[in-house]
Amino acid sequence: MIEYVHSELREAFEYIKNYQHPEKQRTFLEQSYVFFQSQEIDRNKKLANANYTNEELYIPIIIKSSSSRLIVRSVLSAQVDEGFDLRTFYYGIYNQLADDFADMFDDMEEGAVTPYTYYLKYRDLRPDLINPYELYWAVISHLIHDVYNSDAKTREVILDRAINGLKRCKERLGQQKYDEVMTIFASGQPEFNQLVQQMVRKADDVDFLDKLLRDQVVLQLKNDKQEKEEFKQTIRTVREQINVELQIAKPDGLHEMKETLIDAANYSLQGDGKRLRPILTWVMGVREYGLPESSIVPLLRSLEYMHTASLIFDDLPTQDNASTRRGRSTLHQVHNSATAELTGLFLIQKAIGEQSSLNRFDAATVLTLIQYSAEKAEDMCMGQAMDLNSKGKVLTLEQLNMICFYKTGIAFEAALVMPAILAQVKEPEMATLKKFAYHAGIAFQIKDDLLDFEGNHLILGKPAGQDERNNNSTFVSILGDEGAKKRCGSIIVLRQMH
């Protein structure tokens, strides 16, 4: 859970950092530090310590709650408001005391120090302690009369929240326990308490925006976590299914040379591939468009056959001259270049054969899919030619984006668009998928360039540092490693917003 929360906070921080006005960043960092520092100080208090002063009990929670609002204003680049800091100070007490009252018994059980838990434990021993419930109402009075000048609507909102908080507490604790709590905290002002309890009995339930928003955020975080776990499990399951389906059978009576080609193809397919493209196709086809899982198996195979063929050609001595792919020796190292070339052609033909066997779909639709696939294969060939022609040259970012799209983005586009073709979706949705694929391909290539730069051959599945050795222009060489990371993060945010 901590790792998940940390991940969400990191993403939020990076988002804020990228989109906040530069002149506001220092203020944002200072206020963030104050927020987390006061939270840490507050959390480290021990309920067994009977010597905390009122200042030690209240100042950290006031600063914590107040600074959270100042952070929001900094992020929004709100105009300077001389009265806001002071109002925020009082809102810090008001909100924190309301929340702590609601969680009082849970906090007591966990040994957490709040003004309420501390008062409950030490009120008879420490006559100097401020009664947090009385302070809460004093702040409410100040907000209504001195800050908002007895504005009727403001008074209604603030009192509704306070009264409904007490009403929810009464429902949760039961009448007897609630009366005991009120005897402890409200005995100093019996007439005022009688009026408040009369309001509690008559009050209608009111949902407040901040509580609704908080509940929705918590629910969203839980759903996000569940969705991520489910998606990871889906990827694992689908990847295993695809791996089983990929192997090319060898029927009896095969010619020796064809058997050699099949063995070579299966060797390349057996590597530790991520199967990203067929997995994307499965998710889009089955989850998004409701296509029967068994009906698109040939399409999944064809995508991986085409991708593997492109890697075989890419690794050849005449192209990138790679020695390792997917954690194993490249095909031309195991056999020879001629066998590797023929195996690549063999897999391309197998891919076309798989596409033509999509017999559960309308023939005209399948023909459209095959035509689209042929066009994208042509584009990928052009992208590889552009990449080879760029070796040793200093590229602009625009040129690199174009090569990246034709080399990498096209394959992502095909993985998204081909199931959409089978589902016969409309052109506007096709255009959206293509736009998403463009950004996904660039983000994928930036990450690949970073892994190569950082030397992580275990994740890459191939030797690291190849780009530098081959004098290739990459996103890292053009933008620097930090610039590449920022661009990758920005692209991911744009994709999520889109």
XYZ file of C-alpha atoms in Angstrom:
498
model
C 0.000 0.000 0.000
C 2.871 2.393 0.848
C 4.499 1.724 -2.528
C 1.201 2.466 -4.257
C 0.655 5.711 -2.333
C 4.272 6.733 -3.010
C 3.768 6.080 -6.717
C 0.618 8.216 -6.800
C 2.343 11.040 -4.895
C 5.357 10.913 -7.201
C 3.146 11.130 -10.296
C 1.209 14.034 -8.775
C 4.428 15.830 -7.850
C 5.878 15.424 -11.358
C 2.620 16.658 -12.880
C 2.623 19.746 -10.653
C 6.311 20.365 -11.321
C 5.820 20.262 -15.100
C 2.744 22.512 -15.243
C 3.288 25.006 -12.456
C 4.616 28.481 -13.195
C 8.399 28.485 -12.511
C 8.194 31.481 -10.182
C 5.753 29.547 -7.958
C 7.849 26.382 -7.627
C 9.952 27.615 -4.699
C 6.827 28.584 -2.762
C 5.269 25.221 -3.583
C 8.333 23.317 -2.334
C 8.557 25.381 0.860
C 4.885 24.885 1.659
C 5.101 21.181 0.832
C 8.036 20.834 3.199
C 6.123 22.613 5.969
C 3.135 20.327 5.384
C 5.083 17.060 5.565
C 7.328 18.263 8.405
C 4.363 19.278 10.584
C 2.663 15.982 9.754
C 5.795 14.087 10.807
C 6.070 16.032 14.070
C 2.401 15.372 14.832
C 2.692 11.665 14.017
C 5.691 11.181 16.329
C 3.793 12.227 19.448
C 3.135 9.523 22.056
C -0.120 9.363 23.999
C 1.824 8.119 27.032
C 3.616 11.477 27.285
C 1.642 13.589 29.786
C 3.704 16.758 29.293
C 2.717 18.127 25.866
C 1.814 21.811 25.963
C -1.213 23.250 24.193
C 1.155 24.764 21.630
C 2.681 21.343 20.902
C -0.772 19.830 20.507
C -2.310 22.462 18.258
C 0.365 24.216 16.202
C 1.419 21.206 14.043
C -2.172 20.346 13.121
C -2.981 23.974 12.336
C 0.083 24.301 10.111
C -0.599 20.939 8.444
C -4.162 21.827 7.531
C -3.399 25.447 6.638
C -0.371 24.691 4.457
C -2.355 22.149 2.439
C -4.601 25.021 1.309
C -1.651 27.279 0.605
C -0.148 24.523 -1.560
C -3.315 24.430 -3.650
C -3.188 28.178 -4.176
C 0.444 27.901 -5.230
C -0.349 25.169 -7.760
C -3.236 27.212 -9.152
C -1.038 30.332 -9.259
C -3.836 32.177 -7.453
C -3.579 35.930 -6.972
C -2.069 37.210 -3.720
C -4.802 37.787 -1.155
C -3.668 39.495 2.028
C -6.531 38.088 4.073
C -6.238 34.535 2.796
C -3.319 33.460 4.989
C -5.174 34.533 8.130
C -8.445 32.919 7.039
C -6.537 29.766 6.197
C -5.034 29.731 9.685
C -8.502 29.611 11.241
C -9.767 27.137 8.676
C -6.850 24.919 9.659
C -8.138 24.726 13.234
C -11.760 24.430 12.126
C -11.266 21.563 9.669
C -8.738 19.635 11.698
C -10.807 19.736 14.879
C -13.876 18.599 12.928
C -11.971 15.649 11.420
C -10.315 14.702 14.710
C -13.671 14.717 16.490
C -15.083 12.277 13.910
C -12.091 9.933 14.288
C -11.651 10.373 18.027
C -12.254 6.781 19.165
C -10.361 5.190 16.296
C -7.432 7.468 17.137
C -7.705 6.556 20.813
C -7.616 2.861 19.993
C -4.504 3.343 17.840
C -2.763 5.453 20.496
C -2.665 8.505 18.206
C -2.265 11.946 19.780
C -4.905 14.481 18.776
C -6.353 17.324 20.866
C -9.400 15.118 21.571
C -7.575 11.914 22.544
C -5.141 13.864 24.705
C -7.937 15.764 26.434
C -9.854 12.531 27.046
C -6.854 10.961 28.753
C -5.426 13.860 30.724
C -8.311 16.295 31.360
C -8.484 15.415 35.070
C -4.707 15.684 35.521
C -4.086 18.759 33.377
C -6.477 21.656 34.118
C -4.386 23.809 31.744
C -5.433 21.809 28.686
C -7.644 23.574 26.162
C -10.942 21.791 25.562
C -10.789 21.115 21.760
C -14.575 21.003 21.444
C -14.946 24.461 22.984
C -12.106 25.774 20.801
C -13.878 24.328 17.748
C -17.011 26.341 18.450
C -14.993 29.443 19.300
C -13.342 29.260 15.866
C -16.732 28.724 14.203
C -18.018 31.845 15.958
C -14.979 33.817 14.801
C -15.355 32.644 11.195
C -19.059 33.477 11.057
C -18.987 36.863 12.780
C -15.481 38.305 12.281
C -14.312 36.797 9.014
C -17.577 36.566 7.044
C -19.407 39.372 8.859
C -22.418 37.222 9.796
C -23.232 36.467 6.149
C -26.380 34.304 6.255
C -25.377 31.787 3.596
C -21.883 31.340 5.032
C -23.339 30.864 8.502
C -25.711 28.217 7.171
C -22.925 26.266 5.442
C -20.581 26.301 8.444
C -23.276 25.400 10.980
C -24.722 22.689 8.737
C -21.354 21.028 8.588
C -20.804 21.249 12.340
C -24.278 19.996 13.258
C -24.213 17.167 10.735
C -20.813 16.105 12.041
C -22.346 15.729 15.493
C -25.372 13.932 14.031
C -23.158 11.377 12.266
C -21.184 10.894 15.482
C -24.412 10.261 17.412
C -25.576 7.675 14.855
C -22.222 5.934 14.936
C -21.791 5.844 18.724
C -25.391 5.395 19.828
C -27.328 7.703 22.159
C -25.729 6.574 25.439
C -22.103 6.815 24.299
C -22.796 10.098 22.538
C -24.298 11.597 25.713
C -21.184 10.523 27.644
C -18.959 12.264 25.077
C -21.002 15.449 25.258
C -20.871 15.376 29.057
C -17.077 15.365 28.858
C -16.628 18.026 26.168
C -19.699 20.284 26.479
C -20.377 20.394 30.224
C -18.823 23.856 30.587
C -21.588 25.496 28.515
C -24.835 23.608 29.348
C -27.235 26.145 27.782
C -25.234 26.329 24.556
C -24.974 22.534 24.438
C -28.739 22.214 24.904
C -29.283 24.488 21.866
C -26.733 22.543 19.791
C -28.305 19.173 20.679
C -31.732 20.520 19.741
C -30.275 21.397 16.322
C -28.707 17.918 16.058
C -32.104 16.294 16.643
C -33.832 18.440 14.011
C -31.058 18.663 11.397
C -31.409 17.229 7.905
C -28.466 15.328 6.452
C -26.278 17.540 4.288
C -23.502 16.244 2.006
C -20.540 18.590 1.883
C -18.353 19.010 -1.162
C -15.081 18.443 0.696
C -16.335 15.175 2.201
C -17.815 14.011 -1.082
C -14.567 14.886 -2.822
C -12.497 13.074 -0.201
C -14.669 9.971 -0.423
C -14.465 10.017 -4.219
C -10.667 10.379 -4.142
C -10.337 7.451 -1.732
C -12.700 5.366 -3.856
C -10.796 6.313 -7.021
C -7.471 5.330 -5.447
C -8.880 1.980 -4.380
C -10.378 1.390 -7.824
C -7.131 2.422 -9.531
C -5.174 -0.013 -7.404
C -7.649 -2.810 -8.111
C -7.686 -2.033 -11.835
C -3.877 -2.059 -11.978
C -3.707 -5.400 -10.199
C -6.400 -6.859 -12.452
C -4.652 -5.497 -15.547
C -1.316 -6.984 -14.442
C -3.019 -10.341 -13.959
C -4.675 -10.008 -17.369
C -1.301 -9.324 -18.970
C 0.236 -12.373 -17.300
C -2.654 -14.627 -18.318
C -2.901 -13.377 -21.909
C 0.887 -13.518 -22.335
C 0.907 -17.160 -21.262
C -1.923 -17.951 -23.684
C -0.150 -16.184 -26.544
C 3.109 -18.002 -25.828
C 1.286 -21.329 -26.153
C -0.370 -20.277 -29.434
C 2.786 -18.964 -31.113
C 4.682 -22.176 -31.653
C 4.514 -23.383 -35.267
C 3.695 -27.071 -35.590
C 5.762 -29.478 -37.691
C 3.486 -32.052 -39.348
C 4.905 -35.384 -40.441
C 6.518 -35.608 -43.856
C 7.994 -32.102 -43.878
C 10.954 -31.364 -46.118
C 14.166 -31.041 -44.140
C 14.732 -27.411 -45.148
C 11.213 -26.330 -44.169
C 11.690 -28.061 -40.844
C 14.864 -26.025 -40.399
C 12.965 -22.795 -41.086
C 10.222 -23.740 -38.608
C 12.834 -24.589 -35.973
C 14.528 -21.234 -36.596
C 11.187 -19.407 -36.383
C 10.224 -21.180 -33.165
C 13.635 -20.355 -31.683
C 13.012 -16.654 -32.285
C 9.454 -16.891 -30.956
C 10.509 -18.719 -27.793
C 12.605 -15.813 -26.499
C 11.473 -13.857 -23.472
C 9.353 -11.399 -25.460
C 6.957 -9.011 -23.725
C 4.178 -9.702 -26.305
C 3.024 -6.101 -25.871
C 1.413 -5.828 -29.289
C -0.768 -8.953 -29.195
C -1.665 -8.189 -25.571
C -2.847 -4.710 -26.599
C -4.858 -6.300 -29.405
C -6.428 -8.794 -26.998
C -7.390 -6.037 -24.524
C -8.897 -3.878 -27.267
C -10.606 -6.718 -29.087
C -11.973 -8.672 -26.131
C -12.359 -6.084 -23.362
C -13.180 -2.977 -25.392
C -15.053 -4.315 -28.418
C -16.407 -7.596 -27.045
C -14.967 -9.789 -29.810
C -14.938 -13.525 -28.970
C -11.516 -14.403 -27.597
C -11.102 -17.499 -29.780
C -12.007 -15.548 -32.939
C -8.988 -13.199 -32.762
C -6.285 -15.769 -31.928
C -5.044 -15.760 -35.553
C -4.690 -11.968 -35.353
C -2.643 -12.243 -32.136
C -0.326 -14.750 -33.791
C 0.049 -12.614 -36.907
C 1.086 -9.550 -34.921
C 3.791 -11.403 -33.026
C 4.999 -13.150 -36.194
C 5.339 -9.783 -37.942
C 7.058 -8.191 -34.941
C 9.492 -11.095 -34.508
C 10.315 -11.009 -38.223
C 11.113 -7.287 -37.950
C 13.474 -8.006 -35.029
C 15.263 -10.746 -36.966
C 15.930 -8.319 -39.837
C 16.836 -5.515 -37.420
C 19.531 -7.678 -35.760
C 21.290 -8.703 -38.985
C 24.959 -7.733 -39.498
C 23.907 -5.524 -42.426
C 21.593 -3.545 -40.134
C 22.097 -3.213 -36.327
C 24.432 -6.219 -36.033
C 23.066 -7.270 -32.627
C 24.354 -10.345 -30.821
C 21.555 -10.717 -28.255
C 17.781 -10.400 -28.454
C 15.194 -11.255 -25.779
C 17.945 -12.539 -23.539
C 19.290 -15.048 -26.099
C 21.704 -15.125 -29.025
C 20.238 -13.588 -32.166
C 19.105 -15.937 -34.925
C 21.923 -15.172 -37.345
C 24.401 -16.010 -34.548
C 22.772 -19.397 -33.955
C 22.396 -20.229 -37.676
C 23.625 -17.732 -40.283
C 22.463 -14.552 -41.973
C 20.833 -16.346 -44.904
C 18.752 -18.560 -42.628
C 17.783 -15.527 -40.540
C 16.643 -13.601 -43.633
C 14.607 -16.535 -44.931
C 13.079 -17.114 -41.474
C 11.999 -13.481 -41.342
C 10.288 -13.834 -44.744
C 8.760 -17.119 -43.608
C 7.229 -15.465 -40.517
C 5.819 -12.594 -42.589
C 4.050 -15.091 -44.845
C 2.790 -16.976 -41.787
C 1.380 -13.679 -40.472
C -0.513 -13.049 -43.713
C -1.821 -16.615 -43.622
C -3.064 -16.109 -40.053
C -4.873 -12.904 -41.015
C -6.572 -14.598 -43.957
C -7.843 -17.326 -41.605
C -9.992 -14.902 -39.567
C -13.020 -16.801 -40.859
C -15.456 -15.683 -38.145
C -15.545 -12.198 -39.606
C -17.030 -10.721 -42.740
C -14.753 -11.384 -45.751
C -14.725 -7.734 -46.825
C -13.693 -6.704 -43.308
C -10.841 -9.239 -43.267
C -9.684 -7.980 -46.668
C -9.650 -4.406 -45.307
C -7.565 -5.627 -42.368
C -5.044 -7.388 -44.648
C -4.734 -4.295 -46.833
C -4.157 -2.131 -43.753
C -1.572 -4.626 -42.453
C 0.309 -4.537 -45.782
C 0.405 -0.728 -45.738
C 1.754 -0.676 -42.183
C 4.412 -3.270 -43.078
C 5.538 -0.978 -45.894
C 5.700 1.958 -43.474
C 7.776 -0.072 -40.998
C 10.231 -0.974 -43.771
C 10.531 2.719 -44.592
C 11.075 3.522 -40.923
C 13.884 0.969 -40.680
C 15.465 2.390 -43.848
C 15.243 5.903 -42.367
C 16.854 4.647 -39.151
C 19.728 2.954 -40.985
C 20.273 6.059 -43.117
C 20.453 8.231 -39.974
C 23.339 6.338 -38.330
C 26.192 8.640 -37.469
C 24.077 11.732 -38.198
C 22.905 14.345 -35.722
C 19.106 14.433 -35.921
C 16.631 17.071 -34.849
C 13.904 16.107 -32.385
C 11.342 16.325 -35.185
C 13.343 13.921 -37.382
C 13.763 11.483 -34.484
C 10.026 11.616 -33.743
C 9.274 10.719 -37.349
C 11.701 7.767 -37.430
C 10.394 6.579 -34.059
C 6.816 6.674 -35.278
C 7.516 4.657 -38.418
C 9.763 2.174 -36.599
C 7.843 1.738 -33.352
C 4.605 3.711 -33.312
C 3.239 1.990 -36.437
C 3.333 -1.387 -34.681
C 1.398 0.027 -31.712
C -1.075 1.586 -34.108
C -1.637 -1.764 -35.838
C -2.191 -3.485 -32.472
C -4.948 -0.985 -31.651
C -6.482 -0.413 -35.077
C -6.678 -4.013 -36.366
C -9.166 -5.198 -33.706
C -11.059 -1.945 -34.309
C -11.289 -2.842 -38.000
C -12.740 -6.233 -37.082
C -15.211 -4.495 -34.757
C -16.100 -2.090 -37.606
C -15.730 1.039 -35.477
C -16.236 4.505 -36.970
C -13.448 6.681 -38.368
C -13.361 9.248 -35.497
C -12.501 6.463 -33.059
C -9.879 5.133 -35.480
C -8.289 8.588 -35.549
C -8.173 8.669 -31.735
C -6.506 5.254 -31.599
C -3.881 6.374 -34.124
C -3.164 9.533 -32.130
C -2.754 7.510 -28.952
C -0.447 5.049 -30.748
C 1.746 7.903 -32.002
C 2.419 9.099 -28.450
C 2.715 5.545 -27.079
C 5.361 4.683 -29.664
C 7.452 7.729 -28.786
C 7.134 7.082 -25.028
C 8.140 3.440 -25.587
C 11.192 4.464 -27.634
C 12.275 7.073 -25.068
C 12.129 4.415 -22.355
C 14.124 2.037 -24.569
C 16.744 4.744 -25.165
C 16.963 5.428 -21.417
C 17.425 1.737 -20.628
C 20.178 1.520 -23.244
C 21.829 4.640 -21.785
C 21.554 3.381 -18.188
C 23.033 0.023 -19.156
C 20.164 -2.152 -17.962
C 20.653 -5.122 -20.282
C 18.556 -7.390 -18.033
C 15.420 -5.363 -18.779
C 16.407 -4.657 -22.371
C 17.117 -8.317 -23.168
C 19.959 -7.141 -25.425
C 23.385 -5.516 -24.928
C 23.188 -2.036 -23.463
C 25.110 0.935 -24.831
C 24.531 -0.024 -28.468
C 23.243 3.420 -29.406
C 26.445 5.115 -28.248
C 28.665 2.490 -29.888
C 26.770 2.839 -33.170
C 26.821 6.657 -32.873
C 23.019 6.766 -33.147
C 20.950 9.852 -32.398
C 18.503 9.037 -29.591
C 16.139 10.935 -27.329
C 18.867 10.793 -24.663
C 21.567 12.196 -26.975
C 19.263 15.024 -28.096
C 17.469 15.859 -24.825
C 19.857 14.460 -22.195
C 18.760 11.734 -19.788
C 16.785 14.101 -17.524
C 15.174 15.816 -20.499
C 14.216 12.437 -21.960
C 12.653 11.384 -18.655
C 10.638 14.612 -18.469
C 9.456 14.255 -22.065
C 8.414 10.652 -21.414
C 6.481 11.736 -18.307
C 4.795 14.571 -20.218
C 3.721 12.210 -22.992
C 2.243 9.776 -20.461
C 0.278 12.598 -18.803
C -1.025 13.771 -22.190
C -2.084 10.231 -23.050
C -3.951 9.915 -19.754
C -5.692 13.274 -20.263
C -6.561 12.364 -23.855
